[in-house]
CSV table of C-alpha atoms in Angstrom, one decimal:
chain,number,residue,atom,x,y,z
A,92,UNK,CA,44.1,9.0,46.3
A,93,UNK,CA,46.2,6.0,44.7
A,94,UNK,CA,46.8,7.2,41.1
A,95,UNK,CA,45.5,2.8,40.3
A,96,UNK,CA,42.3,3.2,42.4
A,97,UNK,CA,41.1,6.9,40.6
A,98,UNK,CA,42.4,5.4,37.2
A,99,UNK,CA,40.0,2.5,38.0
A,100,UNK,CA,37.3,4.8,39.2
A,101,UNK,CA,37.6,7.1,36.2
A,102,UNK,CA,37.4,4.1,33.5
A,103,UNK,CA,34.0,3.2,35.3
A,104,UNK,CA,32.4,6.3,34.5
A,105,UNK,CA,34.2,6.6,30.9
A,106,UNK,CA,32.3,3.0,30.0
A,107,UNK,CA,29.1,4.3,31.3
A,108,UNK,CA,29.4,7.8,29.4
A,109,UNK,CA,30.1,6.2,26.4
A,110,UNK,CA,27.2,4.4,26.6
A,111,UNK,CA,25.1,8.0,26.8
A,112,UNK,CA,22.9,7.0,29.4
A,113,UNK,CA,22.9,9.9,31.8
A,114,UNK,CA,21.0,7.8,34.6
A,115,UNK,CA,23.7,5.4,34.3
A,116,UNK,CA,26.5,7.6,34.4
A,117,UNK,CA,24.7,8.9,37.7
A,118,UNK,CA,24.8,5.8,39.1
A,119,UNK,CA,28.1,5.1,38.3
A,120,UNK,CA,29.7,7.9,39.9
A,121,UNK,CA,27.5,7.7,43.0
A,122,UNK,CA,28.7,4.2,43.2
A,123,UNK,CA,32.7,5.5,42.8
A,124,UNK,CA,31.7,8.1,45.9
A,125,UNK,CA,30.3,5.7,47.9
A,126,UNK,CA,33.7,3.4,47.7
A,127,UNK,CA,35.6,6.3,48.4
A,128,UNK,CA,33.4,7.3,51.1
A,129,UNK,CA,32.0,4.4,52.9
A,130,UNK,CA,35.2,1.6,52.7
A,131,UNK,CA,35.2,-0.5,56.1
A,132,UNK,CA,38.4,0.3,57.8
A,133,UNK,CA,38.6,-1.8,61.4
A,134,UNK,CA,41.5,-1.1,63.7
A,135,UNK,CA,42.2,-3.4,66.7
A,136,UNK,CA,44.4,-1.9,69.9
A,137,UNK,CA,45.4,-4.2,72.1
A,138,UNK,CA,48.1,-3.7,75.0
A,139,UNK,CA,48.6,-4.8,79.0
A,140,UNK,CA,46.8,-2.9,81.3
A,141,UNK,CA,47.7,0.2,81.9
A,142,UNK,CA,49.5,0.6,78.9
A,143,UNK,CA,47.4,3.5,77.6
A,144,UNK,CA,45.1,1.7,74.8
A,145,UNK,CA,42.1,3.0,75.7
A,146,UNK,CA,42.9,6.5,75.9
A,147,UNK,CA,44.7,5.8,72.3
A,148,UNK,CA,41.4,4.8,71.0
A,149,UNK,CA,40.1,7.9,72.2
A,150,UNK,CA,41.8,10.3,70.7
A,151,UNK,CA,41.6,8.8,67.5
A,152,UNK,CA,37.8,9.3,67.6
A,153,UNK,CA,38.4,12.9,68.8
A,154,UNK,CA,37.0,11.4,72.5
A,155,UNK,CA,37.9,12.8,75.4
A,156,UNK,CA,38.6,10.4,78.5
A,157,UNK,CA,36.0,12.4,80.6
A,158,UNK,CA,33.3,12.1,78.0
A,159,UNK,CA,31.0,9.4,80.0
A,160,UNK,CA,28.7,8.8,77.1
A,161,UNK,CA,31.1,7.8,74.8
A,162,UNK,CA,34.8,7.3,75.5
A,163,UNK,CA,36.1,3.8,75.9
A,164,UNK,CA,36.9,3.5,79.8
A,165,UNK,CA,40.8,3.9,80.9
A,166,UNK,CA,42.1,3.7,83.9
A,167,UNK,CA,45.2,2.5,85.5
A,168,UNK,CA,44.1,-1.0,85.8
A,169,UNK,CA,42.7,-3.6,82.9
A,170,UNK,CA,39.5,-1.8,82.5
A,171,UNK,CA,38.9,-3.9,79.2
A,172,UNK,CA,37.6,-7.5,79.6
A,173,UNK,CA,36.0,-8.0,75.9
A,174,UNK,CA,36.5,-7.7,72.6
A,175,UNK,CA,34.7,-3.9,72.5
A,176,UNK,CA,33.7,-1.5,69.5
A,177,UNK,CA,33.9,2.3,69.0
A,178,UNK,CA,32.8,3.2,66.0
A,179,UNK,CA,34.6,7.1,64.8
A,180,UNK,CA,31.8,9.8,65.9
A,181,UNK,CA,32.3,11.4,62.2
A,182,UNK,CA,33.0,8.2,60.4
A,183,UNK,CA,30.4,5.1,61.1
A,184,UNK,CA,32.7,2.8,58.8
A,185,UNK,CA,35.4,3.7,60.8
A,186,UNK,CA,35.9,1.4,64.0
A,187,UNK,CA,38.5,1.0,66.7
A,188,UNK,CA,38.6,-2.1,68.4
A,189,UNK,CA,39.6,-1.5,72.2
A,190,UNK,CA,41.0,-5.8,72.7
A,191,UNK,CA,41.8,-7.4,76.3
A,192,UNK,CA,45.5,-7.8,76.7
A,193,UNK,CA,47.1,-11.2,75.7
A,194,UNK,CA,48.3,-11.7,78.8
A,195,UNK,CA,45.2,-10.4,81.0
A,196,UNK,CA,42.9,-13.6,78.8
A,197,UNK,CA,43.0,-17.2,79.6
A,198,UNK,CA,43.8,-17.6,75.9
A,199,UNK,CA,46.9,-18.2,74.6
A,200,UNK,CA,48.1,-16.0,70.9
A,201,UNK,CA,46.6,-18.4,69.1
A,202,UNK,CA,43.4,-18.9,70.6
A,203,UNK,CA,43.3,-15.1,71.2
A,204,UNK,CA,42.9,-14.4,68.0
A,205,UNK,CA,40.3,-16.3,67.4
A,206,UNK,CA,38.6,-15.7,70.7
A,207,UNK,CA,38.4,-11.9,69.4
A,208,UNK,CA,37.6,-12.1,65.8
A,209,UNK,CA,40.7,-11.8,64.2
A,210,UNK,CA,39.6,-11.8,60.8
A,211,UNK,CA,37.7,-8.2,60.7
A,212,UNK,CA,40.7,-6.4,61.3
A,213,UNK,CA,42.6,-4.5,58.9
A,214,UNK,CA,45.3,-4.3,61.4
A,215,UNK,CA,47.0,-4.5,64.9
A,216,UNK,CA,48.1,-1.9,66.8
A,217,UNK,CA,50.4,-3.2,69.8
A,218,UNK,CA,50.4,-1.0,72.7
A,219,UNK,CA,53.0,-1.0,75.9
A,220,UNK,CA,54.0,1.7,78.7
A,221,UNK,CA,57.6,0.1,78.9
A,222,UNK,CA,59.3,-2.8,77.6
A,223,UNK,CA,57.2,-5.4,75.1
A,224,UNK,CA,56.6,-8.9,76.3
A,225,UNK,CA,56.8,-12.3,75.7
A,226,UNK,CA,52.9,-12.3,75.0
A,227,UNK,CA,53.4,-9.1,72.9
A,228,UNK,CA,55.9,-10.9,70.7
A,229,UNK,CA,53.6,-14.7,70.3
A,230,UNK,CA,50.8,-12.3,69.1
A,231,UNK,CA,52.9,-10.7,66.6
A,232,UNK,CA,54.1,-13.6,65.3
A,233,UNK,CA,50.4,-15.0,65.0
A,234,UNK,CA,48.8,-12.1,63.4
A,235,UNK,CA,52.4,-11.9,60.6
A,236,UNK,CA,51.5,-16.0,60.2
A,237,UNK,CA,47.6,-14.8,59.2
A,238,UNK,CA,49.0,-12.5,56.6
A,239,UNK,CA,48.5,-9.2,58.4
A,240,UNK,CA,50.2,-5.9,59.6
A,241,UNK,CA,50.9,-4.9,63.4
A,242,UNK,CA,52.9,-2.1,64.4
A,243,UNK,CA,54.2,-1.7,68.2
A,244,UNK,CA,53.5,1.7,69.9
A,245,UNK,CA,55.2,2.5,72.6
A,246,UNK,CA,53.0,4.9,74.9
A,247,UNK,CA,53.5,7.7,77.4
A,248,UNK,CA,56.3,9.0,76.2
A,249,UNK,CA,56.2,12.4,77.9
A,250,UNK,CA,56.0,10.5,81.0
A,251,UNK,CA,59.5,9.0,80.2
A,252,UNK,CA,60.7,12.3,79.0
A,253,UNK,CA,59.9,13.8,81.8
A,254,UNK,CA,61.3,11.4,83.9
A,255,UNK,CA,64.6,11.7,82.5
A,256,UNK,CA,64.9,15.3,82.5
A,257,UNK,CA,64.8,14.9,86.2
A,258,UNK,CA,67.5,12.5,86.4
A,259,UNK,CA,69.8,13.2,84.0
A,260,UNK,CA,72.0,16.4,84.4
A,261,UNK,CA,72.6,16.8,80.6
A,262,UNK,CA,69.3,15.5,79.3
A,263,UNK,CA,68.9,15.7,75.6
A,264,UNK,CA,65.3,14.7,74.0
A,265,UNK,CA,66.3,13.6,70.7
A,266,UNK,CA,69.1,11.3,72.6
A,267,UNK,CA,66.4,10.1,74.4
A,268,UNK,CA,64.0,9.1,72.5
A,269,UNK,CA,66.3,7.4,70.2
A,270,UNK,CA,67.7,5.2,73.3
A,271,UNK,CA,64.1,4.5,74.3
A,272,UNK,CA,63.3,3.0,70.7
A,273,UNK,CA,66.3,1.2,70.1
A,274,UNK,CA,66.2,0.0,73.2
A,275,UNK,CA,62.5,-1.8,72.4
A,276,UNK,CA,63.4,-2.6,69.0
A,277,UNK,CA,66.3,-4.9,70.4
A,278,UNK,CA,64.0,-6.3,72.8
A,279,UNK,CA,61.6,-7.1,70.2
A,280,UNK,CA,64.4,-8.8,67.9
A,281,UNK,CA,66.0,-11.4,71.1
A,282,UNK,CA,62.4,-12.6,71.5
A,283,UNK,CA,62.1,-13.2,68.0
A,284,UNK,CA,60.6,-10.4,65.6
A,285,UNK,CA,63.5,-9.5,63.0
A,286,UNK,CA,62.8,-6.1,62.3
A,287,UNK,CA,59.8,-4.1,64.2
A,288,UNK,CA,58.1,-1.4,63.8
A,289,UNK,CA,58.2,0.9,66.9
A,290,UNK,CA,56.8,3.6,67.4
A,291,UNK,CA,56.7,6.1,70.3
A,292,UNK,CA,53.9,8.3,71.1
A,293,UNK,CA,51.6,10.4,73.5
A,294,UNK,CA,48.2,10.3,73.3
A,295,UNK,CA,47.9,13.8,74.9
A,296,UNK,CA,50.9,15.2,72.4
A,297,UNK,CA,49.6,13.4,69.6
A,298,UNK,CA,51.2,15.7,67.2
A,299,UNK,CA,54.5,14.9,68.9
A,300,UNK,CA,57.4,12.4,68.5
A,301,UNK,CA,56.6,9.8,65.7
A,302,UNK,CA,52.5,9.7,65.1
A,303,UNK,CA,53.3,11.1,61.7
A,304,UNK,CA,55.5,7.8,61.0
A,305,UNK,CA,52.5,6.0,62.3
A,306,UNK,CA,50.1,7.9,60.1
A,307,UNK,CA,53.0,7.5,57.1
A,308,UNK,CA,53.6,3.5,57.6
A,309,UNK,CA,50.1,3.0,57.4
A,310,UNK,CA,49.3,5.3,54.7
A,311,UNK,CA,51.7,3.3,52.7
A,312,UNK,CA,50.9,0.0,53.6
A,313,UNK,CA,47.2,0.1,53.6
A,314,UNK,CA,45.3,-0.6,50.6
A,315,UNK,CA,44.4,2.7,48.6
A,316,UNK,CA,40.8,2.9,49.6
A,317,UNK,CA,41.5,1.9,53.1
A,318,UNK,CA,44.2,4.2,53.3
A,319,UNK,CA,42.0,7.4,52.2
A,320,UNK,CA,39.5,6.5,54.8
A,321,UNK,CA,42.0,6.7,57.3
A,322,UNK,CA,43.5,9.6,56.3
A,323,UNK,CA,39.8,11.6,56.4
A,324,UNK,CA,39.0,9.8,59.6
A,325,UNK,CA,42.4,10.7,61.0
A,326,UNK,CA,42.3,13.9,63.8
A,327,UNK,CA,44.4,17.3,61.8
A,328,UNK,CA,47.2,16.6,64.6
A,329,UNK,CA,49.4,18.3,62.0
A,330,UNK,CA,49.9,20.9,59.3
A,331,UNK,CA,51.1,18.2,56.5
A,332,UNK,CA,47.9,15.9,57.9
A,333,UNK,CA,46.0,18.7,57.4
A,334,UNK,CA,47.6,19.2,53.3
A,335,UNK,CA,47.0,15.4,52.9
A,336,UNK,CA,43.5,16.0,53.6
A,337,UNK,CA,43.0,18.4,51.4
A,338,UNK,CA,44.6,17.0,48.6
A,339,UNK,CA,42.8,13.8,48.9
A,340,UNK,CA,39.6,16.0,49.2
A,341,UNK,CA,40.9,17.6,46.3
A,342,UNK,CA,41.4,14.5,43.7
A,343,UNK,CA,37.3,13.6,44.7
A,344,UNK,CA,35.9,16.9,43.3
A,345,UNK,CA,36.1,15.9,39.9
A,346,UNK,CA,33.6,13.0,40.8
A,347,UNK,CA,30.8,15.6,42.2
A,348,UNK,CA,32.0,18.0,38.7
A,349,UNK,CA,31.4,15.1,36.2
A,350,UNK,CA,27.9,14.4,37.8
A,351,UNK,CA,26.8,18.1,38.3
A,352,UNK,CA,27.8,18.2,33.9
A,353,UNK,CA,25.4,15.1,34.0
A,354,UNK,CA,22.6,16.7,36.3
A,355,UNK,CA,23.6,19.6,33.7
A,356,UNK,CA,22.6,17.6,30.3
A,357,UNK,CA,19.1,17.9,31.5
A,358,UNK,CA,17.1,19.8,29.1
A,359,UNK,CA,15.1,21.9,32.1
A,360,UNK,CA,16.3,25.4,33.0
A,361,UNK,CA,17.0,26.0,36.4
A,362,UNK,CA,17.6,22.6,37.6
A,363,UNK,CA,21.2,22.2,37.0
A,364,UNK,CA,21.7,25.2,39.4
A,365,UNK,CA,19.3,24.0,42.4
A,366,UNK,CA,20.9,20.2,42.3
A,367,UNK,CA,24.5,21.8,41.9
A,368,UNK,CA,23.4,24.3,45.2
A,369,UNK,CA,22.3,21.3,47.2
A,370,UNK,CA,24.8,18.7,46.2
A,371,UNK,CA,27.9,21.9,47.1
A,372,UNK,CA,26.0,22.3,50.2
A,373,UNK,CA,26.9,18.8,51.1
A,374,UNK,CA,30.2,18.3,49.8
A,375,UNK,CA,31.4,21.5,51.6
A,376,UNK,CA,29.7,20.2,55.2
A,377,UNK,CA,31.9,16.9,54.7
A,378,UNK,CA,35.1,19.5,54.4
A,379,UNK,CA,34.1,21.3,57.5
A,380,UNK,CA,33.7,17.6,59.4
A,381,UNK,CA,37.0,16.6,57.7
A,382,UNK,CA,39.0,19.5,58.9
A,383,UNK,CA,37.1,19.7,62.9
A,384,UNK,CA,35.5,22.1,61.9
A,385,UNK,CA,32.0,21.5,62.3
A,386,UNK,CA,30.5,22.6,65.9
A,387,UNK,CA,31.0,18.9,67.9
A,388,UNK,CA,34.5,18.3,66.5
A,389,UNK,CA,35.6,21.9,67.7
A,390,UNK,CA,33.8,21.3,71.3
A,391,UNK,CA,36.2,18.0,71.6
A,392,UNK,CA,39.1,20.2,70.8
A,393,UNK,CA,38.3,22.7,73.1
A,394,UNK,CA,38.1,20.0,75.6
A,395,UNK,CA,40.9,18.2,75.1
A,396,UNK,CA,43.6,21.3,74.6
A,397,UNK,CA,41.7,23.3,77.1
A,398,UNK,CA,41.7,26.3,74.8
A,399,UNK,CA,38.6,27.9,74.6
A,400,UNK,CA,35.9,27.5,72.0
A,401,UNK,CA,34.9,31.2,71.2
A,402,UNK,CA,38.9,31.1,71.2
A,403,UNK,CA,39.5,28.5,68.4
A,404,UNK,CA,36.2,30.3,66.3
A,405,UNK,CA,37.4,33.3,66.4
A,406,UNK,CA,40.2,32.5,63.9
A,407,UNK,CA,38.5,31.0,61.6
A,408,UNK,CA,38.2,33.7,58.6
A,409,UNK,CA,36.0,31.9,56.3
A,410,UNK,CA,31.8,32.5,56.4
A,411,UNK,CA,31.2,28.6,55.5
A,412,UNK,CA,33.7,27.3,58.7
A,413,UNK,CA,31.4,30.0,61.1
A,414,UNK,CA,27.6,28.9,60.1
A,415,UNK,CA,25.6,25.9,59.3
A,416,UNK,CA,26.4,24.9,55.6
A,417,UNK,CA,22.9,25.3,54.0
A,418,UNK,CA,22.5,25.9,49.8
A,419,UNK,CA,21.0,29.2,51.0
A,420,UNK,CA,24.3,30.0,52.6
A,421,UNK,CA,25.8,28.8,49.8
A,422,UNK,CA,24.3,30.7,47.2
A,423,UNK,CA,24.6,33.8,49.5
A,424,UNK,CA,28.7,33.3,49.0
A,425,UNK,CA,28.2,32.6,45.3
A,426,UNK,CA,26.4,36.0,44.8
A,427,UNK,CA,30.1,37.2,46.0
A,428,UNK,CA,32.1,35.2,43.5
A,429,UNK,CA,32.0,35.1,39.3
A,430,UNK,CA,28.9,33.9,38.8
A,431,UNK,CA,29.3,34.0,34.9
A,432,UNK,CA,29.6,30.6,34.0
A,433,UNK,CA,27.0,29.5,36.2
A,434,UNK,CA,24.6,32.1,34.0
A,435,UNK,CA,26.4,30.6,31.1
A,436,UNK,CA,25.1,27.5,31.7
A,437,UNK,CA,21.7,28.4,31.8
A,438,UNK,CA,22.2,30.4,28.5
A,439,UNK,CA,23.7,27.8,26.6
A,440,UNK,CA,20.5,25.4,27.1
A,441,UNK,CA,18.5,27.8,24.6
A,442,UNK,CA,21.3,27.1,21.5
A,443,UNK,CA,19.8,24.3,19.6
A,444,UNK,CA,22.1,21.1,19.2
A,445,UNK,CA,25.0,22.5,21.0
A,446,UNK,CA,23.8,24.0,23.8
A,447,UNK,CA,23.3,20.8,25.8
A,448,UNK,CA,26.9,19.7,25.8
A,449,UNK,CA,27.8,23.3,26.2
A,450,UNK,CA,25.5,23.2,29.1
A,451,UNK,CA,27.7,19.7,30.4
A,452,UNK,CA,30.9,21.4,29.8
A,453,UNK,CA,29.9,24.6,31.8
A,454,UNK,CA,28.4,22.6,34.6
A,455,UNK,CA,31.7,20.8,35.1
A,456,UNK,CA,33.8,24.0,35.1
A,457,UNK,CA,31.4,25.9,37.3
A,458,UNK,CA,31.0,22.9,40.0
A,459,UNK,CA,35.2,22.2,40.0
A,460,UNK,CA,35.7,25.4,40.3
A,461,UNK,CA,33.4,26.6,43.2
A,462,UNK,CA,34.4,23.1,45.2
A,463,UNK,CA,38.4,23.9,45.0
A,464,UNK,CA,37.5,27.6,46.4
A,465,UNK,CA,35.5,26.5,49.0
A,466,UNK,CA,38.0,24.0,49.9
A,467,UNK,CA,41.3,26.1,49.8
A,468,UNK,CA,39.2,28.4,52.5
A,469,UNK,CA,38.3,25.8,54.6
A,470,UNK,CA,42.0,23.9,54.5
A,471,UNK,CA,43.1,27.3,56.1
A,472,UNK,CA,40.7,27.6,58.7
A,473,UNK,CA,42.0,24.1,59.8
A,474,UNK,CA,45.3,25.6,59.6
A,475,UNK,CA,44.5,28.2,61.8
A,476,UNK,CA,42.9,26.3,64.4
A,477,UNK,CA,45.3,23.7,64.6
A,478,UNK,CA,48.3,26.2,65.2
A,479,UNK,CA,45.7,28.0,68.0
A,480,UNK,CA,45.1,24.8,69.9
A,481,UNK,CA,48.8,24.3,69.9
A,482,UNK,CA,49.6,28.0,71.0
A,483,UNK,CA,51.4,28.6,67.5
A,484,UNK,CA,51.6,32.0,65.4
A,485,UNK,CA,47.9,31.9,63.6
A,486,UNK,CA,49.2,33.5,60.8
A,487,UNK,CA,49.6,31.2,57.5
């Protein structure tokens, strides 16, 4: 998380703690999760026909094409006519915007805009299966005059790749692929934009060519909240992805700590431990739907790399990534770890005067501590199942 944004967040809960009101502190810190958790992000993808948008918004949302229900519609003709929604299966304040192309509208860039609702988006994604167009460029320059951020993405790489090797008796990729971009990039600049942003991807590769630029530019571009939410939303395409997410989940578990050593200044035995069960129990089910590693997330995979579910379970090590999370299951894998603080906790509420804050102080270390364990496991489960989808070594 942005060092400004948890600095911010932190000096919240200080002025409420200081003010020793434990309710207040709880609402506080529930109000610093929710901003972390439940930020807007919009996306809008917009591209000729054919040019692969739709399909990009799918895999995004962990979609696949064939899923009737709930993939956005592709096809090798303009199958979008409206301005049309898809919120993230896993993330309801995540939304991809699948937009008609410019030029398939009888609006022109500036109208367009309009016509779609340009001011929800957080950004523009512009998509083309070749060379970017005249229309391409007027929209770019519209959206840059409104103050926001568009990136062009050249799609279907492995198409051209592919097409290449064929022709060319010393084909090189890397040679390639650098031709293909600079080749789009000078296009871009003779119809006007000085210095684009290309970038050249495969929806069906996704962790291939330059989708971790993609995922970088916007990373640093985005506002910090916005940019966190993306990054959670965002499929594990990659083993650095996959370290981004857990280290963003990571910098958030001091948040549910600080309220279990609230929940913990509670003068009632037994009560810290049954919230702190139940509120791990939640925290941990976000990692596993984080990571893909809740139930639906790992069916999509299986889908989509056509590598077997049981396959992809079977390599996951950790008991929380195999079951339902429930605070049953999770006292079950407690009973297996130090327990010692936890039964400190409860000890320290029987000291007179001291034994409250004592209590706090425990609560905080037991909760951090418990939440960073389960997290580390679950981080290399994701590891695992991302280098089995690809056909990598499974070892980490």
């Amino acid at each position: 998380m942005d060092t400004q944004v948890d600095c911010e967040l932190m000096e919240e809960i200080k002025e409420a703690l200081q003010n020793n009101d434990l309710l207040l502190v709880a609402e506080t810190i529930q109000k610093c999760l929710d901003k972390l958790n439940n930020t807007p992000l919009n996306i809008a993808i917009t591209g000729g026909s054919g040019s692969g948008k739709s399909t990009f918004v799918n895999v995004l949302r962990g979609i696949d094409n064939r899923d009737k229900e709930r993939a956005a519609p592709t096809g090798v003709v303009e199958t979008t006519s409206e301005v049309t929604s898809y919120p993230h299966p896993n993330y309801p304040n995540v939304t991809l915007w699948d937009l008609p192309g410019i030029g398939t509208t009888t609006f022109p860039a500036d109208k367009y805009l309009e016509h779609v609702g340009f001011d929800k988006f957080d950004f523009f994604i512009i998509i083309s299966v070749d060379r970017f167009r005249e229309n391409d460029v007027k929209l770019a320059q519209e959206i840059q005059k409104m103050g926001k951020k568009f990136y062009f993405v050249r799609s279907k790489i492995d198409n051209n790749l592919r097409d290449e090797e064929r022709s060319q008796r010393k084909f090189n990729e890397e040679t390639t692929l650098a031709q293909i971009r600079e080749n789009c990039i000078k296009g871009l600049q003779k119809l006007g934009i000085e210095t684009p942003q290309v970038f050249l991807l495969s929806s069906f590769d996704l962790h291939l060519y330059d989708f971790r630029l993609l995922e970088e530019t916007l990373e640093r571009e985005l506002p910090a909240l916005k940019r966190n939410v993306l990054l959670l939303a965002l499929p594990s395409v990659s083993l650095e992805i996959i370290n981004k997410k857990k280290e963003a989940l990571q910098a958030n578990i001091k948040y549910y700590a600080i309220l279990s050593a609230v929940v913990g200044g509670v003068p009632v035995p037994g009560i810290s431990s049954a919230v702190d069960i139940g509120m791990i129990a939640g925290v941990v089910t976000q990692y596993k739907v984080v990571f893909g590693l809740d139930i639906p997330s790992l069916e999509r995979l299986a889908q989509t790399t056509r590598v077997p579910l049981d396959d992809l379970r079977a390599v996951m090590i950790s008991p929380l990534a195999a079951k339902k999370i429930t605070p049953d299951l999770v006292m079950k894998e407690l009973q297996h770890r130090d327990m010692s603080v936890m039964a400190a906790e409860e000890v320290s509420r029987c000291i007179p005067i001291l034994g409250i804050p004592a209590a706090m102080g425990l609560s905080f270390i037991s909760t951090y501590r418990v939440l960073s364990t389960f997290l580390d496991m679950l981080a290399d489960d994701a590891e695992r199942v991302f280098k089995k989808a690809l056909g990598l070594n499974t070892s980490v």
